Short mmCIF file of N, CA and C in Angstrom, two decimals:
data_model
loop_
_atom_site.label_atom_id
_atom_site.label_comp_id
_atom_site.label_asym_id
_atom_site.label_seq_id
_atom_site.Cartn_x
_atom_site.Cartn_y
_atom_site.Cartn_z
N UNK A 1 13.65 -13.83 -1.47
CA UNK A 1 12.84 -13.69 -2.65
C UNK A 1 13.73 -13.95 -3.87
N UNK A 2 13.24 -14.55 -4.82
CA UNK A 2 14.11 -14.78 -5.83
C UNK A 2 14.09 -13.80 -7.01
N UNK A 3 14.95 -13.75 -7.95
CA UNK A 3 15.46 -12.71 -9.08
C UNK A 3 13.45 -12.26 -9.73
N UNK A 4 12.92 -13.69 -10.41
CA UNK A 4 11.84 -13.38 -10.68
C UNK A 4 10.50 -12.46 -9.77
N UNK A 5 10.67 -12.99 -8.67
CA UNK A 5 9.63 -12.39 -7.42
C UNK A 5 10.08 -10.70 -7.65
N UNK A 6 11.22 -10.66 -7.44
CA UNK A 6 12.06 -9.25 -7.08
C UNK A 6 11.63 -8.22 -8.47
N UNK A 7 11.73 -9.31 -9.36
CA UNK A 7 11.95 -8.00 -10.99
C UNK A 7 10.37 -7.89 -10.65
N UNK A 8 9.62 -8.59 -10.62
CA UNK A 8 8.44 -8.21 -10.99
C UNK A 8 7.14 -7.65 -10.29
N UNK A 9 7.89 -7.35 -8.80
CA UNK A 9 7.34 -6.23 -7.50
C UNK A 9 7.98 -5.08 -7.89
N UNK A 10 8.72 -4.75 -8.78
CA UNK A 10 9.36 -3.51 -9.17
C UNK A 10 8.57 -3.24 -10.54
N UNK A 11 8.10 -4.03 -11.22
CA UNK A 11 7.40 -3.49 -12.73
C UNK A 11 5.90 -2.70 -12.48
N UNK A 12 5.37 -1.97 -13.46
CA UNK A 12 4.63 -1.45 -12.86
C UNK A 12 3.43 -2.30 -13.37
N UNK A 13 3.33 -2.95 -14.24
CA UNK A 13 2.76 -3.87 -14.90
C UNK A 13 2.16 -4.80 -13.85
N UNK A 14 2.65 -4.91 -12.84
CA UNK A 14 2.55 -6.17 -11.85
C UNK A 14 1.05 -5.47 -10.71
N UNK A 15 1.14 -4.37 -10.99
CA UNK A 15 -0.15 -3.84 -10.13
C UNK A 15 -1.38 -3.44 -10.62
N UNK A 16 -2.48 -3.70 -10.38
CA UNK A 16 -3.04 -3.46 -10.65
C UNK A 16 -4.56 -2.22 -10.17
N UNK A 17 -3.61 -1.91 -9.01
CA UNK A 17 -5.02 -0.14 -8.50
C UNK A 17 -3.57 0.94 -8.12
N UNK A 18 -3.90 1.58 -8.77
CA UNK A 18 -3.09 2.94 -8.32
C UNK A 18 -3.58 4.38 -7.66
N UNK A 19 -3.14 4.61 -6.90
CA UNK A 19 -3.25 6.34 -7.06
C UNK A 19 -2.02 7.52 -7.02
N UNK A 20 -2.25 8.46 -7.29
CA UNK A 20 -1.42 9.39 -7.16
C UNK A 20 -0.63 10.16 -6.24
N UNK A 21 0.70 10.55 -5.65
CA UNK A 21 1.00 11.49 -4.62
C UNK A 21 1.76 12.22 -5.27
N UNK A 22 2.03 13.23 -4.21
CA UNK A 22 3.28 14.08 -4.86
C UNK A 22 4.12 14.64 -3.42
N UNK A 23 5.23 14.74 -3.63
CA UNK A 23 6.56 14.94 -2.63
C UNK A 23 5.86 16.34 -2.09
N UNK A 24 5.79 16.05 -0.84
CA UNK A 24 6.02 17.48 -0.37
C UNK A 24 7.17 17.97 0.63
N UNK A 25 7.45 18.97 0.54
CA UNK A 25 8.88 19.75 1.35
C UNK A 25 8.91 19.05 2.39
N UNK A 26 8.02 18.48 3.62
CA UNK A 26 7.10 18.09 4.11
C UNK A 26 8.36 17.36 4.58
N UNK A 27 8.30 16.06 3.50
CA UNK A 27 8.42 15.34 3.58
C UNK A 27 9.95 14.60 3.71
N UNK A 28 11.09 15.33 3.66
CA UNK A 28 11.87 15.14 2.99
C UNK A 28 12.98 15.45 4.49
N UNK A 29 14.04 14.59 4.81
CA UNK A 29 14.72 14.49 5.36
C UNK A 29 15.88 15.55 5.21
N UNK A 30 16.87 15.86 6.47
CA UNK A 30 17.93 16.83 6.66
C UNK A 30 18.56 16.12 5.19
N UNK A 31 18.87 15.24 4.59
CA UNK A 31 19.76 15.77 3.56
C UNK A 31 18.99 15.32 2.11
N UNK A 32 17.63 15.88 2.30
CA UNK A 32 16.85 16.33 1.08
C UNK A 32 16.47 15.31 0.18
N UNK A 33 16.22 13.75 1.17
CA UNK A 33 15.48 12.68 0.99
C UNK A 33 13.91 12.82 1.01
N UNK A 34 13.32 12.27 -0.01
CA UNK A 34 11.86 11.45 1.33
C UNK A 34 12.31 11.02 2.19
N UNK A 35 11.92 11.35 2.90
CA UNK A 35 12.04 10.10 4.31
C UNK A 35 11.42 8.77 4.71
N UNK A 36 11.93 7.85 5.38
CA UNK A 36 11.35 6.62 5.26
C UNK A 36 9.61 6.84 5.97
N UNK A 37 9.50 7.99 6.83
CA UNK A 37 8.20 7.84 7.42
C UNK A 37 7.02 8.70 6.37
N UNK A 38 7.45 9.22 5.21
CA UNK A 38 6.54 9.50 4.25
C UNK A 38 6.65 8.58 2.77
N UNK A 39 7.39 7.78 2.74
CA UNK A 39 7.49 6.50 2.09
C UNK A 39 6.39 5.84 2.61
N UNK A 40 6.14 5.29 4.18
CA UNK A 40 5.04 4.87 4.89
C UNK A 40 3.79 5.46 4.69
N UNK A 41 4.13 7.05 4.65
CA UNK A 41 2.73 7.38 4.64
C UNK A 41 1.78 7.44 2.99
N UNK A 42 2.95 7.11 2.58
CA UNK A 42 2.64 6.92 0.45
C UNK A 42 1.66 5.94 0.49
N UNK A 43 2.21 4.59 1.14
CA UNK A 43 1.96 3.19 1.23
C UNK A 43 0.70 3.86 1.82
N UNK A 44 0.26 4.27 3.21
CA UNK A 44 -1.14 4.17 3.37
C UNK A 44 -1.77 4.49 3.01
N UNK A 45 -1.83 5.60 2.05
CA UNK A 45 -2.61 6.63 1.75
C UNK A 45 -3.26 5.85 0.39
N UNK A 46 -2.38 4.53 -0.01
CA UNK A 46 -2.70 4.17 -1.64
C UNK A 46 -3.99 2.85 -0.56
N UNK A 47 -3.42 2.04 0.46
CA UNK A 47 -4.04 1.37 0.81
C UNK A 47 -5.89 1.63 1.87
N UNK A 48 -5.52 2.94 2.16
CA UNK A 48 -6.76 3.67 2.67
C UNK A 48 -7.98 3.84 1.54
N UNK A 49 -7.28 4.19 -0.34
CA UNK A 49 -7.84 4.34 -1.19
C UNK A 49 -8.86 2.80 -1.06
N UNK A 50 -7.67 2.30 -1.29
CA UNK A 50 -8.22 1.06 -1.88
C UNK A 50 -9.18 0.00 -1.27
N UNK A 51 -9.21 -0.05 -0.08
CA UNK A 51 -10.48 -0.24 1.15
C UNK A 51 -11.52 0.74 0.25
N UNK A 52 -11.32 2.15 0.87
CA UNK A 52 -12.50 3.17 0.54
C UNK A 52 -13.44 2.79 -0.65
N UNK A 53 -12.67 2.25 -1.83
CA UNK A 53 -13.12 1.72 -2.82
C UNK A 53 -13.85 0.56 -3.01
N UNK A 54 -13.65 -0.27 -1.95
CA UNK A 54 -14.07 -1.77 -1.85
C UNK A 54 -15.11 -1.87 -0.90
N UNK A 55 -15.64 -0.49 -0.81
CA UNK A 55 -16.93 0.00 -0.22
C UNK A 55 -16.75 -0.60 1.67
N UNK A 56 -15.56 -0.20 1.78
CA UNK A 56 -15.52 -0.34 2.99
C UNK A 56 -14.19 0.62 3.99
N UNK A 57 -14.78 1.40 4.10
CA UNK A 57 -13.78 2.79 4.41
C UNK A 57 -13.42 2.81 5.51
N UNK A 58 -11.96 2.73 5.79
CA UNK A 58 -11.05 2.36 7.25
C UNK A 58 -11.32 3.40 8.22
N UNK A 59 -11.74 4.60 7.77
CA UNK A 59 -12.21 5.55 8.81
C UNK A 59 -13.54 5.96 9.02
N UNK A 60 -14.33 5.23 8.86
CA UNK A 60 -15.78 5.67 9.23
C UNK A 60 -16.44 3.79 8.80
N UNK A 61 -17.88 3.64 10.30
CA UNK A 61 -18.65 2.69 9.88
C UNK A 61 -17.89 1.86 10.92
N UNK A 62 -18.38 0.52 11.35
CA UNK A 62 -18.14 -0.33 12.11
C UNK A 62 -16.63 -1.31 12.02
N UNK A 63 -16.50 -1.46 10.63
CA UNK A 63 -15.20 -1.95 10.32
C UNK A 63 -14.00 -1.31 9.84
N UNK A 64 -12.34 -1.44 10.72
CA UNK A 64 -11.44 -0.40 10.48
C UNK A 64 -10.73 -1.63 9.76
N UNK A 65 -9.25 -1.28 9.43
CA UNK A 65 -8.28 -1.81 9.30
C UNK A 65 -7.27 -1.67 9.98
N UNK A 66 -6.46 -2.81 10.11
CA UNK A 66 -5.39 -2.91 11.20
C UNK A 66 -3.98 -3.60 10.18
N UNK A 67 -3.20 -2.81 11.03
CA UNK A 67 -1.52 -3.63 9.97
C UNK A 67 -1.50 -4.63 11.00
N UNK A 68 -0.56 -5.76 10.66
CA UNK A 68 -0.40 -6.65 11.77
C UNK A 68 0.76 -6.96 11.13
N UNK A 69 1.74 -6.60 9.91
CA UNK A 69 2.73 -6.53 9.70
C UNK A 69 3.24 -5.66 8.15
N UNK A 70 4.38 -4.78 8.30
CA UNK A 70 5.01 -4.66 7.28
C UNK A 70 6.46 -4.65 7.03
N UNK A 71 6.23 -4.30 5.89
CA UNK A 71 7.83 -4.59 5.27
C UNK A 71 7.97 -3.68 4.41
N UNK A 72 8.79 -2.97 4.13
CA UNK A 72 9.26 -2.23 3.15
C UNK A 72 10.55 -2.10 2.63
N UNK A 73 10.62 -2.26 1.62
CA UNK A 73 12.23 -2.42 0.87
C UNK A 73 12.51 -0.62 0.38
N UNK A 74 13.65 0.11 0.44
CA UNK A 74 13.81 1.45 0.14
C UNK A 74 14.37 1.18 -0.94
N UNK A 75 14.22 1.17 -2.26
CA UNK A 75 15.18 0.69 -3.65
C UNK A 75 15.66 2.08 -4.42
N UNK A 76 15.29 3.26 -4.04
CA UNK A 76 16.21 4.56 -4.75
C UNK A 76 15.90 6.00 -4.10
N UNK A 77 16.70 6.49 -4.20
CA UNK A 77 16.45 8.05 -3.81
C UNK A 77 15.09 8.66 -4.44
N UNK A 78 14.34 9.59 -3.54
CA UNK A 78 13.62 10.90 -4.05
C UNK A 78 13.48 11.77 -3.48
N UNK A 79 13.26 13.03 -4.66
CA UNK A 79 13.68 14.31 -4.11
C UNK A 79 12.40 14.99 -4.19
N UNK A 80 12.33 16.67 -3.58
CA UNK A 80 11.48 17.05 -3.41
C UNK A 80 12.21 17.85 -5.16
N UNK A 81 11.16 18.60 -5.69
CA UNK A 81 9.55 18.03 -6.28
C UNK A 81 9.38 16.42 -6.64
N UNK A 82 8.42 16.28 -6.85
CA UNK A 82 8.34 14.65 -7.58
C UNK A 82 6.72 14.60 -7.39
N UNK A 83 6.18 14.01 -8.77
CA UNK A 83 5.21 13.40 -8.48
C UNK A 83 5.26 11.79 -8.62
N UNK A 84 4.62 11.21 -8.15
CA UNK A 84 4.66 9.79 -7.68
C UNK A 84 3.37 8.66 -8.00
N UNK A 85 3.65 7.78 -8.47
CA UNK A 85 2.46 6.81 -8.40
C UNK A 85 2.80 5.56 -7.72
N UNK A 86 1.58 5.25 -6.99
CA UNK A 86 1.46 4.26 -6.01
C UNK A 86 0.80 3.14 -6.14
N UNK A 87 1.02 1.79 -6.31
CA UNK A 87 0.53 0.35 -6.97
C UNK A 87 -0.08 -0.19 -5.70
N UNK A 88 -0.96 -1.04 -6.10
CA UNK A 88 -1.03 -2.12 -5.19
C UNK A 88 -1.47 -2.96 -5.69
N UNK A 89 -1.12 -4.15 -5.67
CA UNK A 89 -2.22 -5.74 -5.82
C UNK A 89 -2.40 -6.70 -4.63
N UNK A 90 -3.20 -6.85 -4.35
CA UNK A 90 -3.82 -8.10 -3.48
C UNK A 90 -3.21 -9.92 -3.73
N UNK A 91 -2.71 -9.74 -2.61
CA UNK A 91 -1.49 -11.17 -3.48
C UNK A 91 -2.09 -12.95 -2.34
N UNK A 92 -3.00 -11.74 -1.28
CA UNK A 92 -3.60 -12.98 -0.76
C UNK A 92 -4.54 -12.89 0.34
N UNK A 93 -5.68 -13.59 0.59
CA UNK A 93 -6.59 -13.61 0.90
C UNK A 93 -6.87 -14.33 2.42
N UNK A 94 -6.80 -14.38 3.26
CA UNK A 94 -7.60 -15.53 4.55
C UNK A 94 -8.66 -14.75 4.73
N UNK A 95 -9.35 -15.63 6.16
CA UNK A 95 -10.33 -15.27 6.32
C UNK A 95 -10.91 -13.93 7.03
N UNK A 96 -10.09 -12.78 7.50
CA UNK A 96 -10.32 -11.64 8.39
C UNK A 96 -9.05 -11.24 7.61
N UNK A 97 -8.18 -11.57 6.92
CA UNK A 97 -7.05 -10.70 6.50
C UNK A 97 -6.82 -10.59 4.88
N UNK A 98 -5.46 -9.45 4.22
CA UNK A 98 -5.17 -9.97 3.20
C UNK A 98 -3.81 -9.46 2.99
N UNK A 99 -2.81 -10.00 2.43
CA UNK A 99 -1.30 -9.45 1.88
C UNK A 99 -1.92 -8.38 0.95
N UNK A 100 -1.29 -7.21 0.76
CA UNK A 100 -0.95 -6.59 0.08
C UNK A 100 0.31 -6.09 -0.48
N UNK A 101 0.80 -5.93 -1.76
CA UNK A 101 1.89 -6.16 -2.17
C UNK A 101 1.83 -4.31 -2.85
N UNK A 102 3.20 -3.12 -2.35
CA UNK A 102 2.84 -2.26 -3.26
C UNK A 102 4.24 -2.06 -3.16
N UNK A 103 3.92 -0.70 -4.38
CA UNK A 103 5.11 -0.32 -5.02
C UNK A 103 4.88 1.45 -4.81
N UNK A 104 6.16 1.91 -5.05
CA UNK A 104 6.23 3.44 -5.15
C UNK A 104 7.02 4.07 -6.81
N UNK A 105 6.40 4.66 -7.00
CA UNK A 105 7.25 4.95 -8.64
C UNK A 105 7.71 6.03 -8.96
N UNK A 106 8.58 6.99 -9.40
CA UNK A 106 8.31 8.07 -10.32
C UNK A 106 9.19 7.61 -11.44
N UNK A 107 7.99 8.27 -12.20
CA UNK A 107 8.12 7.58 -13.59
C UNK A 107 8.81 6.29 -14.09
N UNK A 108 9.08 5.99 -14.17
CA UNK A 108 9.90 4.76 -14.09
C UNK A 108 11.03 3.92 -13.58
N UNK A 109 11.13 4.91 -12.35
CA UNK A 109 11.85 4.43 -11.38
C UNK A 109 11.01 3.50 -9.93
N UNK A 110 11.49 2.64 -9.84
CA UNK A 110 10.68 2.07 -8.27
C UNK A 110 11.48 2.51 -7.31
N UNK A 111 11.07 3.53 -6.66
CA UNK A 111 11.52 4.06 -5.21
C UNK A 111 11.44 3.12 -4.02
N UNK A 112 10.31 2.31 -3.46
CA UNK A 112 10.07 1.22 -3.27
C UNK A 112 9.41 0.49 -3.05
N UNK A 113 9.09 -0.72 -2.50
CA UNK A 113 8.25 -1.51 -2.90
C UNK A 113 7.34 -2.11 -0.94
N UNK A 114 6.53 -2.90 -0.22
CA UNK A 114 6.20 -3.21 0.37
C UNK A 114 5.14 -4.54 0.09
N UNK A 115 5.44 -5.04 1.36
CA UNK A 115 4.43 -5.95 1.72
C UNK A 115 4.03 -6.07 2.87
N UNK A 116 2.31 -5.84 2.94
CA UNK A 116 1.48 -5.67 4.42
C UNK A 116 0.62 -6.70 4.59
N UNK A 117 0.27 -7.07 5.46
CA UNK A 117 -0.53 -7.94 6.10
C UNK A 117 -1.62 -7.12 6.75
N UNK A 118 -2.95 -6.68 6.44
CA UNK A 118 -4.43 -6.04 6.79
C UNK A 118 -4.81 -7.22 7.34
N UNK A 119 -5.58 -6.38 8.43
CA UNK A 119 -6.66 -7.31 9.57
C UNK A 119 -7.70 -6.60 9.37
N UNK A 120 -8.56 -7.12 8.64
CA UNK A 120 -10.34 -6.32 9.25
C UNK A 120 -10.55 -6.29 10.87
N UNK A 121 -10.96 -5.28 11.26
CA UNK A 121 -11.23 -4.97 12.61
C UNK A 121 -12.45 -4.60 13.20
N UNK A 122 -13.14 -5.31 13.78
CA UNK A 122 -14.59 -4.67 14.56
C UNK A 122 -14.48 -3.70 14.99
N UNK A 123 -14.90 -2.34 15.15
CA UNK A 123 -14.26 -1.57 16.05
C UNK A 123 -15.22 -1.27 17.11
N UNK A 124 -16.28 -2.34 17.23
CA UNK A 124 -17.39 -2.41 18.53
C UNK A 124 -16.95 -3.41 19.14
N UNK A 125 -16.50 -4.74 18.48
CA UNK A 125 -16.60 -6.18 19.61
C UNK A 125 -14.44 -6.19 19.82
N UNK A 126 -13.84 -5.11 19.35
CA UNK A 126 -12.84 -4.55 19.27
C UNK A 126 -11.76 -6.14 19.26
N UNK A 127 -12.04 -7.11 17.83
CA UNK A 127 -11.53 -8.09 17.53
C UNK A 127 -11.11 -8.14 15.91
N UNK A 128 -10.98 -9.17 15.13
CA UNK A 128 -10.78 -9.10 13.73
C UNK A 128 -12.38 -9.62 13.11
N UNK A 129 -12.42 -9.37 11.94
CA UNK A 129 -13.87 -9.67 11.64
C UNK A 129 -13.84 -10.06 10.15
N UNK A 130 -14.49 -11.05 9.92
CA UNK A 130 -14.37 -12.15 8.69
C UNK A 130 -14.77 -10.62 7.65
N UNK A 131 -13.46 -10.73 6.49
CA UNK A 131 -14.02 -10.24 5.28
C UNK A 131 -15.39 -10.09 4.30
N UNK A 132 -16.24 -9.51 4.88
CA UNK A 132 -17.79 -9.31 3.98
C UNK A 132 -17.29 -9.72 2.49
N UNK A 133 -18.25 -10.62 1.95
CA UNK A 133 -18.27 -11.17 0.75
C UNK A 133 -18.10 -10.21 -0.51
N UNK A 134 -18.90 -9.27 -0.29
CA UNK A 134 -18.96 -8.29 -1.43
C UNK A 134 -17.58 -7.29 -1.07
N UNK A 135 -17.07 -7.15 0.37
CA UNK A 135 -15.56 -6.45 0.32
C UNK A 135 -14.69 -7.14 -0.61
N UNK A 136 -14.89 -8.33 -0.61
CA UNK A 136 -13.49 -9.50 -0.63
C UNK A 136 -13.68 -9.30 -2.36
N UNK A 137 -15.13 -9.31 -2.88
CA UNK A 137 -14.76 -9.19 -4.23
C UNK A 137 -14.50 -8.61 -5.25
N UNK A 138 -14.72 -7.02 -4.22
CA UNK A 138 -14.74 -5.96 -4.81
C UNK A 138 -13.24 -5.54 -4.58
N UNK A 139 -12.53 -5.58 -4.20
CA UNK A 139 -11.10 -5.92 -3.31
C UNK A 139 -10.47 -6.58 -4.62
N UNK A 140 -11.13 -8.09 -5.15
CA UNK A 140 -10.32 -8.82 -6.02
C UNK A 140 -9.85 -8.19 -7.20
N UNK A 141 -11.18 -7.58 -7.38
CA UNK A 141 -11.92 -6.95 -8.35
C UNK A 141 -11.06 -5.49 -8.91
N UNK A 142 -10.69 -4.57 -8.12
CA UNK A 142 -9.39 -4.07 -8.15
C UNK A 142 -8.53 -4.28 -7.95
N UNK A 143 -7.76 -5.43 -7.19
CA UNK A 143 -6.41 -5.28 -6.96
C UNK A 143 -6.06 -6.90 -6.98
N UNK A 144 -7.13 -7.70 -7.56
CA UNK A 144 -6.34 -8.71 -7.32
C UNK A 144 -5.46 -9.48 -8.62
#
């Protein structure tokens, strides 16, 4: 990724749907990290929103969501307390899938950043299933 790609998956400017978390004790590794598997669970919890929103909710109804790849970059320490905000924008579209590009923040720090690859999923004909028109735009529509 180059200098430009890099600065500007770290700005917060660059996203456009957020929601909120906050550190819990929970969460936080033997030497008083987050840990990388509640870093993960930041990331889903912003991307579960953001389906739910696009009137198509990963846990209930015929269509789920599926990762079929991620990535996550760890770019700084956090500690327990912290509250946190969580970015995402929609950076690309096919036909049953889409990149999602997010970020992790407190306050103006980027803790870190990801990129996922979502599969719409039948969860009756238990295959991928073309993006519904009104998901895809309501989807754009926040996050793209």
């Amino acid at each position: 990724m180059d200098n430009d790609a890099s600065t500007a998956i770290t700005s917060q400017d660059f996203y456009p749907y957020w929601i909120d978390e906050s550190v819990r004790f929970a969460d936080l590794d033997p030497l008083g990290h987050v840990n990388n598997a509640a870093i993960s669970t930041y990331f889903e919890s912003a991307r579960v929103a953001l389906f739910s929103d696009s009137g198509n909710s990963p846990v209930s109804g015929p269509l789920s969501v599926v990762i079929a790849r991620i990535v996550i970059d760890f770019r700084s320490e956090m500690h327990y307390p912290g509250a946190l905000r969580v970015g995402l924008k929609a950076t690309r579209f096919g036909r049953s899938s889409l990149t999602v590009a997010g970020a992790i923040f407190h306050g103006e720090t980027c803790i870190a950043t990801s990129e996922v690859v979502c599969v719409l999923f039948d969860t009756t004909a238990r295959r991928s299933a073309e993006i519904p028109a009104a998901v895809r735009a309501r989807l754009t529509e926040l996050a793209g």
